[in-house]
Amino acid sequence: MTPPVDSVAVPPRGQRVRDTIAQLRARILGGEWPVGGRIPTEPQLVAALGVGRNTVREAVRALVHAGVLVCRQGSGTYVVSTDELAPVVARRLTDDRMAEVVEVRRAFEVEAARLAALRRTPDDLAALDAALAAREAAWRSGRVDDFVEADAALHTAVVAAAHNGMLAELYASVGAALRSTVAHAMGDALEPERYVDHGRLVAAISDGDPARAAIEAGAFLEPPSRA
């Protein structure tokens, strides 16, 4: 039996907007609308989500402000990030803040290495070995961009081996900053004097030695002098 209209609970406008934002986020995170892709038009969203135009408009505007979506005049609205923190970090990333970025990396990566040594699984160790081998191959290739990506992939594998979901999410948010510190350190070419061996870090995690893993993770993350 269908309840009378007057008895149907209608959420206040603010709640409808929050619910719509949550639905949009879920579709983005679920991959229905991938990064770089265009989301449906406003009328299509109204039909799909069962809410009014103003509610859709406010929800989309909120995600644009958060850096998840971008509106392109005459083209549509596109997904630019799945993470609301990443654009914030990217906007604050400048050369004169590089020391701060390194300090943040150190805070994340030292603890991640320590936890990884305690919690790593056989699958984690296989992933670390593969990532280390890929990093070495990228260095031998002499291509800076390839090395930066391979180095970031290894550190991401270390964080994954820590098995701390919140740490992994926060670390992913500073991914662009992580790559920038490596690219900044490498410059235009992979010079031998800039090479940093990560084999000892992976070995310490593999050996289940948290103290040694933390030391190895922090050894190459000394921030530049502020003098």
Coordinates of N, CA and C in Angstrom, one line a residue:
M1 N 0.8 -1.2 0.0 CA 0.0 0.0 0.0 C 0.9 1.2 0.0
T2 N 0.6 2.1 -0.9 CA 1.4 3.4 -1.0 C 1.0 4.3 0.1
P3 N 1.9 4.9 0.8 CA 1.6 5.8 1.9 C 1.1 7.1 1.4
P4 N 0.3 7.8 2.1 CA -0.2 9.2 1.7 C 1.0 10.1 1.4
V5 N 0.9 11.0 0.5 CA 1.9 11.9 0.2 C 2.4 12.6 1.4
D6 N 1.5 13.1 2.3 CA 1.9 13.8 3.4 C 2.7 13.1 4.4
S7 N 2.7 11.7 4.3 CA 3.4 10.9 5.3 C 4.8 10.5 4.8
V8 N 5.1 10.8 3.5 CA 6.4 10.5 3.0 C 7.4 11.5 3.5
A9 N 8.5 11.0 4.1 CA 9.5 11.9 4.6 C 10.3 12.5 3.4
V10 N 10.4 13.8 3.3 CA 11.1 14.5 2.3 C 12.3 15.2 3.0
P11 N 13.5 14.8 2.6 CA 14.7 15.3 3.3 C 14.8 16.8 3.0
P12 N 15.3 17.6 4.0 CA 15.5 19.0 3.8 C 16.4 19.2 2.6
R13 N 16.4 20.4 2.0 CA 17.2 20.7 0.8 C 18.7 20.4 1.1
G14 N 19.2 20.9 2.2 CA 20.6 20.7 2.5 C 21.0 19.2 2.5
Q15 N 20.1 18.4 3.0 CA 20.4 16.9 3.1 C 20.3 16.3 1.7
R16 N 19.3 16.8 0.9 CA 19.2 16.3 -0.5 C 20.5 16.6 -1.3
V17 N 21.1 17.8 -1.1 CA 22.3 18.1 -1.7 C 23.4 17.2 -1.3
R18 N 23.5 17.0 0.0 CA 24.6 16.1 0.6 C 24.4 14.7 0.0
D19 N 23.2 14.2 0.0 CA 22.9 12.9 -0.6 C 23.3 12.8 -2.0
T20 N 23.1 13.8 -2.8 CA 23.4 13.9 -4.2 C 24.9 13.9 -4.4
I21 N 25.6 14.7 -3.6 CA 27.1 14.7 -3.6 C 27.6 13.3 -3.4
A22 N 27.0 12.6 -2.4 CA 27.5 11.3 -2.0 C 27.3 10.3 -3.2
Q23 N 26.1 10.4 -3.9 CA 25.9 9.6 -5.1 C 26.9 9.9 -6.2
L24 N 27.1 11.2 -6.4 CA 28.1 11.5 -7.5 C 29.5 11.0 -7.1
R25 N 29.9 11.1 -5.9 CA 31.2 10.6 -5.5 C 31.3 9.1 -5.7
A26 N 30.2 8.4 -5.3 CA 30.2 6.9 -5.4 C 30.4 6.5 -6.9
R27 N 29.8 7.2 -7.8 CA 29.9 6.8 -9.2 C 31.3 7.1 -9.7
I28 N 31.9 8.2 -9.2 CA 33.3 8.5 -9.6 C 34.2 7.5 -9.1
L29 N 34.1 7.2 -7.8 CA 35.0 6.3 -7.1 C 34.8 4.9 -7.7
G30 N 33.6 4.6 -8.1 CA 33.3 3.2 -8.6 C 33.8 3.1 -10.1
G31 N 34.3 4.2 -10.7 CA 34.8 4.1 -12.0 C 33.8 4.3 -13.1
E32 N 32.5 4.5 -12.8 CA 31.5 4.8 -13.8 C 31.9 6.0 -14.6
W33 N 32.4 7.0 -13.9 CA 32.9 8.2 -14.6 C 34.4 8.4 -14.3
P34 N 35.3 7.9 -15.1 CA 36.7 7.9 -14.8 C 37.3 9.3 -14.9
V35 N 38.5 9.4 -14.3 CA 39.3 10.7 -14.4 C 39.5 11.0 -15.9
G36 N 39.2 12.2 -16.3 CA 39.4 12.6 -17.7 C 38.1 12.4 -18.5
G37 N 37.1 11.7 -17.9 CA 35.9 11.5 -18.6 C 34.8 12.6 -18.3
R38 N 33.9 12.7 -19.1 CA 32.8 13.7 -18.9 C 31.6 13.0 -18.2
I39 N 31.1 13.7 -17.2 CA 29.9 13.2 -16.5 C 28.6 13.5 -17.4
P40 N 27.5 12.9 -17.1 CA 26.3 13.2 -17.8 C 25.9 14.6 -17.7
T41 N 25.0 15.0 -18.6 CA 24.5 16.4 -18.6 C 23.6 16.6 -17.4
E42 N 23.3 17.9 -17.1 CA 22.4 18.1 -15.9 C 21.1 17.4 -16.1
P43 N 20.4 17.5 -17.2 CA 19.1 16.8 -17.3 C 19.2 15.3 -17.1
Q44 N 20.3 14.7 -17.6 CA 20.6 13.3 -17.4 C 20.8 12.9 -16.0
L45 N 21.5 13.8 -15.2 CA 21.7 13.6 -13.8 C 20.4 13.7 -13.0
V46 N 19.6 14.7 -13.4 CA 18.3 14.8 -12.8 C 17.5 13.5 -12.9
A47 N 17.5 13.0 -14.1 CA 16.7 11.8 -14.4 C 17.3 10.6 -13.6
A48 N 18.6 10.5 -13.6 CA 19.3 9.3 -13.0 C 19.2 9.3 -11.5
L49 N 19.3 10.5 -10.9 CA 19.4 10.6 -9.5 C 18.0 10.9 -8.8
G50 N 17.0 11.3 -9.6 CA 15.7 11.5 -9.1 C 15.6 12.8 -8.2
V51 N 16.4 13.8 -8.5 CA 16.4 15.0 -7.7 C 16.2 16.2 -8.7
G52 N 16.0 17.4 -8.2 CA 15.7 18.5 -9.0 C 17.0 19.1 -9.6
R53 N 16.8 20.0 -10.5 CA 17.9 20.7 -11.2 C 18.8 21.5 -10.2
N54 N 18.2 22.2 -9.3 CA 18.9 23.0 -8.4 C 19.8 22.1 -7.5
T55 N 19.3 21.0 -7.1 CA 20.0 20.1 -6.2 C 21.2 19.6 -7.0
V56 N 21.0 19.1 -8.2 CA 22.1 18.6 -9.0 C 23.2 19.7 -9.2
R57 N 22.7 20.9 -9.5 CA 23.6 22.1 -9.8 C 24.5 22.4 -8.6
E58 N 23.9 22.3 -7.4 CA 24.6 22.6 -6.1 C 25.6 21.5 -5.8
A59 N 25.2 20.3 -6.1 CA 26.1 19.1 -5.8 C 27.3 19.2 -6.7
V60 N 27.1 19.5 -8.0 CA 28.2 19.5 -9.0 C 29.1 20.7 -8.6
R61 N 28.5 21.8 -8.2 CA 29.3 23.0 -7.9 C 30.2 22.7 -6.7
A62 N 29.7 21.9 -5.7 CA 30.5 21.6 -4.5 C 31.7 20.7 -4.9
L63 N 31.5 19.8 -5.9 CA 32.6 18.9 -6.3 C 33.6 19.7 -7.2
V64 N 33.1 20.7 -7.9 CA 34.0 21.6 -8.7 C 34.9 22.3 -7.7
H65 N 34.2 22.9 -6.7 CA 35.0 23.6 -5.7 C 36.0 22.8 -4.9
A66 N 35.7 21.5 -4.8 CA 36.6 20.5 -4.1 C 37.7 20.1 -5.0
G67 N 37.6 20.4 -6.3 CA 38.7 20.0 -7.2 C 38.5 18.6 -7.8
V68 N 37.3 18.0 -7.6 CA 37.0 16.7 -8.2 C 36.5 16.8 -9.6
L69 N 35.7 17.8 -9.9 CA 35.2 18.1 -11.2 C 35.7 19.4 -11.7
V70 N 35.6 19.6 -13.0 CA 35.9 20.9 -13.6 C 34.9 21.1 -14.8
C71 N 34.3 22.3 -14.8 CA 33.4 22.7 -15.9 C 34.1 23.4 -17.0
R72 N 33.9 22.9 -18.2 CA 34.6 23.5 -19.4 C 33.5 24.1 -20.3
Q73 N 33.5 25.4 -20.4 CA 32.5 26.1 -21.2 C 32.3 25.5 -22.6
G74 N 31.1 25.1 -22.9 CA 30.8 24.6 -24.2 C 31.1 23.2 -24.4
S75 N 31.7 22.5 -23.4 CA 32.1 21.1 -23.5 C 31.4 20.2 -22.5
G76 N 31.3 20.6 -21.3 CA 30.7 19.8 -20.3 C 31.5 19.8 -19.0
T77 N 31.1 18.9 -18.1 CA 31.8 18.8 -16.8 C 32.6 17.5 -16.8
Y78 N 33.8 17.6 -16.4 CA 34.7 16.5 -16.4 C 35.3 16.1 -15.0
V79 N 35.6 14.8 -14.9 CA 36.3 14.4 -13.6 C 37.8 14.6 -13.8
V80 N 38.3 15.3 -12.8 CA 39.7 15.6 -12.8 C 40.5 14.9 -11.7
S81 N 39.8 14.4 -10.7 CA 40.4 13.7 -9.6 C 39.4 12.9 -8.8
T82 N 39.8 11.8 -8.2 CA 38.9 11.0 -7.4 C 39.2 11.4 -5.9
D83 N 40.0 12.3 -5.7 CA 40.5 12.6 -4.3 C 40.4 14.1 -4.1
E84 N 39.6 14.5 -3.1 CA 39.5 15.9 -2.8 C 40.7 16.6 -2.2
L85 N 41.5 15.8 -1.6 CA 42.7 16.4 -1.0 C 43.8 16.6 -2.0
A86 N 43.9 15.8 -3.0 CA 45.0 15.9 -4.0 C 45.1 17.2 -4.7
P87 N 44.0 17.8 -5.1 CA 44.1 19.1 -5.8 C 44.6 20.2 -4.8
V88 N 44.2 20.1 -3.5 CA 44.6 21.0 -2.5 C 46.1 21.0 -2.3
V89 N 46.6 19.8 -2.2 CA 48.1 19.6 -2.1 C 48.8 20.1 -3.3
A90 N 48.2 19.8 -4.5 CA 48.9 20.3 -5.7 C 48.9 21.8 -5.8
R91 N 47.9 22.5 -5.4 CA 47.9 23.9 -5.4 C 48.9 24.5 -4.5
R92 N 49.3 23.8 -3.4 CA 50.2 24.3 -2.4 C 51.6 23.9 -2.7
L93 N 51.8 23.1 -3.8 CA 53.1 22.6 -4.1 C 53.9 23.6 -4.9
T94 N 54.9 24.2 -4.3 CA 55.8 25.2 -5.0 C 57.2 24.9 -4.6
D95 N 58.2 25.3 -5.4 CA 59.6 25.0 -5.1 C 60.0 25.5 -3.7
D96 N 59.5 26.6 -3.3 CA 59.9 27.1 -2.0 C 59.3 26.4 -0.8
R97 N 58.4 25.4 -1.1 CA 57.9 24.6 -0.1 C 58.4 23.1 -0.2
M98 N 59.4 22.9 -1.0 CA 59.9 21.6 -1.2 C 60.4 20.9 0.1
A99 N 61.0 21.7 1.0 CA 61.5 21.2 2.3 C 60.3 20.6 3.1
E100 N 59.2 21.3 3.0 CA 58.0 20.9 3.8 C 57.5 19.6 3.2
V101 N 57.5 19.5 1.9 CA 57.0 18.3 1.2 C 57.9 17.1 1.6
V102 N 59.2 17.3 1.7 CA 60.1 16.2 2.0 C 59.8 15.8 3.5
E103 N 59.5 16.7 4.3 CA 59.2 16.4 5.7 C 58.0 15.6 5.9
V104 N 57.0 15.9 5.1 CA 55.7 15.2 5.1 C 55.9 13.8 4.5
R105 N 56.7 13.7 3.5 CA 57.1 12.3 2.9 C 57.7 11.5 4.0
R106 N 58.7 12.1 4.7 CA 59.4 11.4 5.7 C 58.4 10.9 6.8
A107 N 57.5 11.7 7.2 CA 56.6 11.3 8.3 C 55.7 10.1 7.8
F108 N 55.3 10.1 6.6 CA 54.5 9.0 6.1 C 55.4 7.8 5.8
E109 N 56.5 7.9 5.2 CA 57.2 6.8 4.7 C 58.0 6.0 5.8
V110 N 58.5 6.8 6.8 CA 59.2 6.1 7.9 C 58.2 5.2 8.6
E111 N 57.1 5.7 9.0 CA 56.1 4.9 9.7 C 55.6 3.8 8.8
A112 N 55.4 4.0 7.5 CA 54.9 3.0 6.6 C 55.9 1.8 6.5
A113 N 57.2 2.2 6.4 CA 58.2 1.1 6.4 C 58.2 0.3 7.7
R114 N 58.1 1.0 8.8 CA 58.1 0.3 10.1 C 56.9 -0.7 10.2
L115 N 55.7 -0.2 9.8 CA 54.6 -1.1 9.8 C 54.6 -2.2 8.8
A116 N 55.2 -1.9 7.6 CA 55.3 -2.9 6.6 C 56.2 -4.1 7.0
A117 N 57.3 -3.8 7.8 CA 58.2 -4.8 8.3 C 57.4 -5.7 9.3
L118 N 56.4 -5.2 9.9 CA 55.6 -6.0 10.9 C 54.5 -6.7 10.3
R119 N 54.0 -6.2 9.2 CA 52.7 -6.7 8.6 C 52.8 -7.3 7.2
R120 N 53.9 -7.2 6.6 CA 54.0 -7.7 5.2 C 53.6 -9.1 5.0
T121 N 53.0 -9.4 3.9 CA 52.6 -10.7 3.5 C 53.4 -11.2 2.4
P122 N 53.4 -12.5 2.1 CA 54.1 -13.0 0.9 C 53.8 -12.2 -0.4
D123 N 52.5 -11.9 -0.6 CA 52.1 -11.1 -1.8 C 52.7 -9.7 -1.7
D124 N 52.8 -9.1 -0.5 CA 53.5 -7.8 -0.4 C 54.9 -7.9 -0.8
L125 N 55.6 -8.9 -0.3 CA 57.0 -9.1 -0.6 C 57.2 -9.3 -2.1
A126 N 56.4 -10.0 -2.8 CA 56.5 -10.2 -4.2 C 56.3 -8.9 -4.9
A127 N 55.3 -8.1 -4.5 CA 55.1 -6.8 -5.1 C 56.3 -5.8 -4.9
L128 N 56.9 -5.9 -3.7 CA 58.0 -5.0 -3.4 C 59.2 -5.4 -4.3
D129 N 59.5 -6.7 -4.4 CA 60.6 -7.2 -5.2 C 60.4 -6.8 -6.7
A130 N 59.1 -6.9 -7.2 CA 58.8 -6.5 -8.6 C 59.0 -5.0 -8.7
A131 N 58.5 -4.2 -7.7 CA 58.6 -2.7 -7.8 C 60.1 -2.3 -7.8
L132 N 60.9 -3.0 -6.9 CA 62.3 -2.6 -6.8 C 63.0 -2.9 -8.2
A133 N 62.7 -4.1 -8.8 CA 63.3 -4.5 -10.0 C 62.9 -3.5 -11.1
A134 N 61.7 -3.0 -11.1 CA 61.2 -2.0 -12.1 C 61.9 -0.7 -11.9
R135 N 62.2 -0.3 -10.7 CA 62.9 0.9 -10.4 C 64.3 0.9 -10.9
E136 N 65.0 -0.3 -10.7 CA 66.3 -0.4 -11.2 C 66.4 -0.4 -12.7
A137 N 65.4 -1.0 -13.3 CA 65.4 -1.0 -14.8 C 65.1 0.4 -15.3
A138 N 64.3 1.2 -14.6 CA 64.0 2.5 -15.0 C 65.2 3.4 -14.9
W139 N 66.0 3.2 -13.8 CA 67.3 3.9 -13.7 C 68.2 3.6 -14.8
R140 N 68.3 2.3 -15.2 CA 69.3 2.0 -16.2 C 68.8 2.5 -17.6
S141 N 67.5 2.8 -17.7 CA 67.0 3.3 -19.0 C 67.5 4.8 -19.2
G142 N 67.8 5.5 -18.1 CA 68.2 6.8 -18.2 C 67.1 7.9 -18.4
R143 N 65.9 7.4 -18.4 CA 64.7 8.3 -18.6 C 64.2 8.8 -17.3
V144 N 64.3 10.1 -17.0 CA 63.9 10.6 -15.7 C 62.5 10.4 -15.4
D145 N 61.6 10.6 -16.4 CA 60.1 10.5 -16.1 C 59.8 9.0 -15.7
D146 N 60.4 8.1 -16.4 CA 60.2 6.7 -16.1 C 60.7 6.3 -14.7
F147 N 61.8 6.9 -14.4 CA 62.4 6.6 -13.0 C 61.5 7.2 -11.9
V148 N 61.0 8.4 -12.1 CA 60.2 9.1 -11.1 C 59.0 8.2 -10.9
E149 N 58.3 7.7 -11.9 CA 57.1 6.9 -11.8 C 57.5 5.6 -11.1
A150 N 58.6 5.0 -11.4 CA 58.9 3.7 -10.8 C 59.3 3.8 -9.4
D151 N 60.0 4.9 -9.0 CA 60.3 5.2 -7.7 C 59.1 5.4 -6.8
A152 N 58.1 6.2 -7.4 CA 56.9 6.4 -6.7 C 56.1 5.1 -6.5
A153 N 56.1 4.2 -7.5 CA 55.5 2.9 -7.4 C 56.0 2.0 -6.3
L154 N 57.4 2.1 -6.1 CA 58.0 1.3 -5.0 C 57.5 1.8 -3.7
H155 N 57.6 3.1 -3.5 CA 57.1 3.7 -2.2 C 55.7 3.4 -1.9
T156 N 54.9 3.4 -3.0 CA 53.4 3.1 -2.8 C 53.3 1.7 -2.4
A157 N 54.1 0.8 -2.9 CA 54.1 -0.6 -2.5 C 54.4 -0.8 -1.1
V158 N 55.4 0.0 -0.6 CA 55.8 -0.1 0.8 C 54.6 0.3 1.7
V159 N 53.9 1.4 1.3 CA 52.7 1.9 2.1 C 51.6 0.8 2.0
A160 N 51.4 0.2 0.9 CA 50.4 -0.8 0.8 C 50.7 -2.0 1.7
A161 N 52.0 -2.3 1.9 CA 52.4 -3.4 2.8 C 52.2 -3.1 4.2
A162 N 52.0 -1.8 4.6 CA 51.7 -1.4 5.9 C 50.3 -1.8 6.4
H163 N 49.5 -2.0 5.4 CA 48.1 -2.4 5.7 C 47.4 -1.5 6.7
N164 N 47.5 -0.2 6.4 CA 46.7 0.8 7.1 C 46.0 1.6 6.1
G165 N 44.7 1.4 6.0 CA 43.9 2.1 5.0 C 44.0 3.6 5.0
M166 N 43.9 4.2 6.1 CA 43.9 5.6 6.2 C 45.3 6.2 5.8
L167 N 46.4 5.5 6.2 CA 47.7 5.9 5.7 C 47.8 5.8 4.2
A168 N 47.3 4.8 3.6 CA 47.3 4.6 2.2 C 46.6 5.7 1.4
E169 N 45.4 6.1 2.0 CA 44.6 7.1 1.3 C 45.3 8.5 1.4
L170 N 45.8 8.8 2.6 CA 46.5 10.1 2.7 C 47.8 10.1 1.9
Y171 N 48.5 9.0 1.8 CA 49.7 9.0 1.0 C 49.3 9.1 -0.5
A172 N 48.3 8.5 -0.9 CA 47.8 8.7 -2.3 C 47.5 10.2 -2.6
S173 N 47.0 10.9 -1.6 CA 46.7 12.3 -1.8 C 47.9 13.2 -2.1
V174 N 49.1 12.7 -1.6 CA 50.3 13.5 -1.8 C 51.2 12.9 -3.0
G175 N 50.5 12.1 -3.8 CA 51.3 11.4 -4.9 C 52.0 12.4 -5.8
A176 N 51.3 13.5 -6.2 CA 51.9 14.5 -7.1 C 53.1 15.1 -6.4
A177 N 53.0 15.4 -5.1 CA 54.0 16.0 -4.3 C 55.2 15.1 -4.2
L178 N 54.9 13.8 -4.0 CA 56.0 12.8 -3.9 C 56.8 12.8 -5.2
R179 N 56.1 12.7 -6.3 CA 56.8 12.7 -7.6 C 57.6 14.0 -7.8
S180 N 57.1 15.1 -7.4 CA 57.8 16.4 -7.6 C 59.1 16.4 -6.8
T181 N 59.1 15.8 -5.6 CA 60.4 15.8 -4.8 C 61.5 15.0 -5.5
V182 N 61.0 13.9 -6.1 CA 62.0 13.0 -6.8 C 62.5 13.7 -8.1
A183 N 61.6 14.3 -8.8 CA 61.9 14.9 -10.1 C 62.9 16.1 -9.8
H184 N 62.6 16.8 -8.7 CA 63.4 18.0 -8.3 C 64.8 17.5 -7.9
A185 N 64.9 16.3 -7.2 CA 66.2 15.8 -6.9 C 67.0 15.3 -8.1
M186 N 66.3 14.8 -9.1 CA 67.0 14.2 -10.2 C 67.4 15.2 -11.2
G187 N 66.7 16.3 -11.3 CA 67.0 17.3 -12.3 C 66.7 16.8 -13.7
D188 N 67.5 17.2 -14.7 CA 67.2 16.9 -16.1 C 67.8 15.6 -16.5
A189 N 68.7 15.0 -15.7 CA 69.3 13.7 -16.1 C 69.6 12.9 -14.9
L190 N 69.6 11.5 -15.1 CA 69.9 10.6 -14.0 C 71.5 10.5 -13.9
E191 N 72.0 11.2 -13.0 CA 73.5 11.2 -12.7 C 73.8 10.2 -11.7
P192 N 74.9 9.5 -11.8 CA 75.3 8.4 -10.8 C 75.3 8.9 -9.4
E193 N 75.8 10.1 -9.1 CA 75.9 10.6 -7.8 C 74.5 10.9 -7.1
R194 N 73.4 10.8 -7.9 CA 72.1 11.0 -7.4 C 71.4 9.7 -7.1
Y195 N 72.0 8.6 -7.5 CA 71.4 7.3 -7.3 C 71.3 7.0 -5.8
V196 N 70.1 6.5 -5.4 CA 69.9 6.0 -4.0 C 69.4 4.6 -4.0
D197 N 70.1 3.7 -3.3 CA 69.8 2.3 -3.3 C 68.6 2.1 -2.4
H198 N 67.6 1.5 -2.9 CA 66.4 1.1 -2.0 C 66.4 -0.4 -1.7
G199 N 67.4 -1.1 -2.1 CA 67.5 -2.5 -1.9 C 67.5 -2.8 -0.4
R200 N 68.2 -2.0 0.4 CA 68.3 -2.2 1.8 C 67.0 -2.0 2.5
L201 N 66.2 -1.1 2.0 CA 64.9 -0.8 2.6 C 64.0 -2.0 2.4
V202 N 64.0 -2.5 1.2 CA 63.1 -3.7 0.9 C 63.6 -4.9 1.7
A203 N 65.0 -5.1 1.8 CA 65.5 -6.2 2.6 C 65.1 -6.1 4.1
A204 N 65.1 -4.9 4.6 CA 64.7 -4.8 6.0 C 63.2 -5.1 6.2
I205 N 62.4 -4.7 5.3 CA 61.0 -5.1 5.4 C 60.8 -6.6 5.2
S206 N 61.5 -7.2 4.3 CA 61.5 -8.6 4.0 C 62.0 -9.4 5.3
D207 N 63.0 -8.9 6.0 CA 63.5 -9.5 7.2 C 62.6 -9.3 8.4
G208 N 61.6 -8.5 8.3 CA 60.7 -8.2 9.4 C 61.4 -7.4 10.5
D209 N 62.3 -6.5 10.1 CA 63.0 -5.7 11.1 C 62.5 -4.2 11.0
P210 N 61.5 -3.9 11.9 CA 60.9 -2.6 11.8 C 61.8 -1.4 12.1
A211 N 62.7 -1.6 13.0 CA 63.7 -0.5 13.4 C 64.6 -0.2 12.2
R212 N 65.1 -1.3 11.6 CA 66.0 -1.1 10.4 C 65.2 -0.5 9.2
A213 N 64.0 -1.0 9.0 CA 63.2 -0.5 7.9 C 63.0 1.0 8.1
A214 N 62.6 1.5 9.3 CA 62.4 2.9 9.5 C 63.6 3.7 9.3
I215 N 64.8 3.2 9.7 CA 66.1 3.9 9.5 C 66.4 4.0 8.0
E216 N 66.2 2.9 7.3 CA 66.4 3.0 5.8 C 65.5 3.9 5.1
A217 N 64.2 3.9 5.5 CA 63.2 4.8 4.9 C 63.6 6.3 5.1
G218 N 64.1 6.6 6.3 CA 64.4 8.0 6.6 C 65.7 8.5 6.1
A219 N 66.6 7.5 5.8 CA 68.0 7.9 5.5 C 68.1 8.8 4.3
F220 N 67.3 8.6 3.3 CA 67.4 9.3 2.0 C 66.3 10.4 1.9
L221 N 65.7 10.8 3.0 CA 64.6 11.8 3.0 C 65.0 12.9 4.0
E222 N 66.2 13.4 3.9 CA 66.6 14.5 4.7 C 66.2 15.8 3.9
P223 N 65.4 16.7 4.5 CA 64.9 17.8 3.8 C 66.0 18.8 3.5
P224 N 65.9 19.5 2.4 CA 66.9 20.5 2.0 C 67.1 21.6 3.1
S225 N 68.3 22.1 3.1 CA 68.6 23.1 4.1 C 67.7 24.4 3.9
R226 N 67.2 24.9 5.1 CA 66.4 26.1 5.0 C 67.2 27.4 5.1
A227 N 68.5 27.2 5.2 CA 69.4 28.4 5.4 C 69.2 29.3 4.2

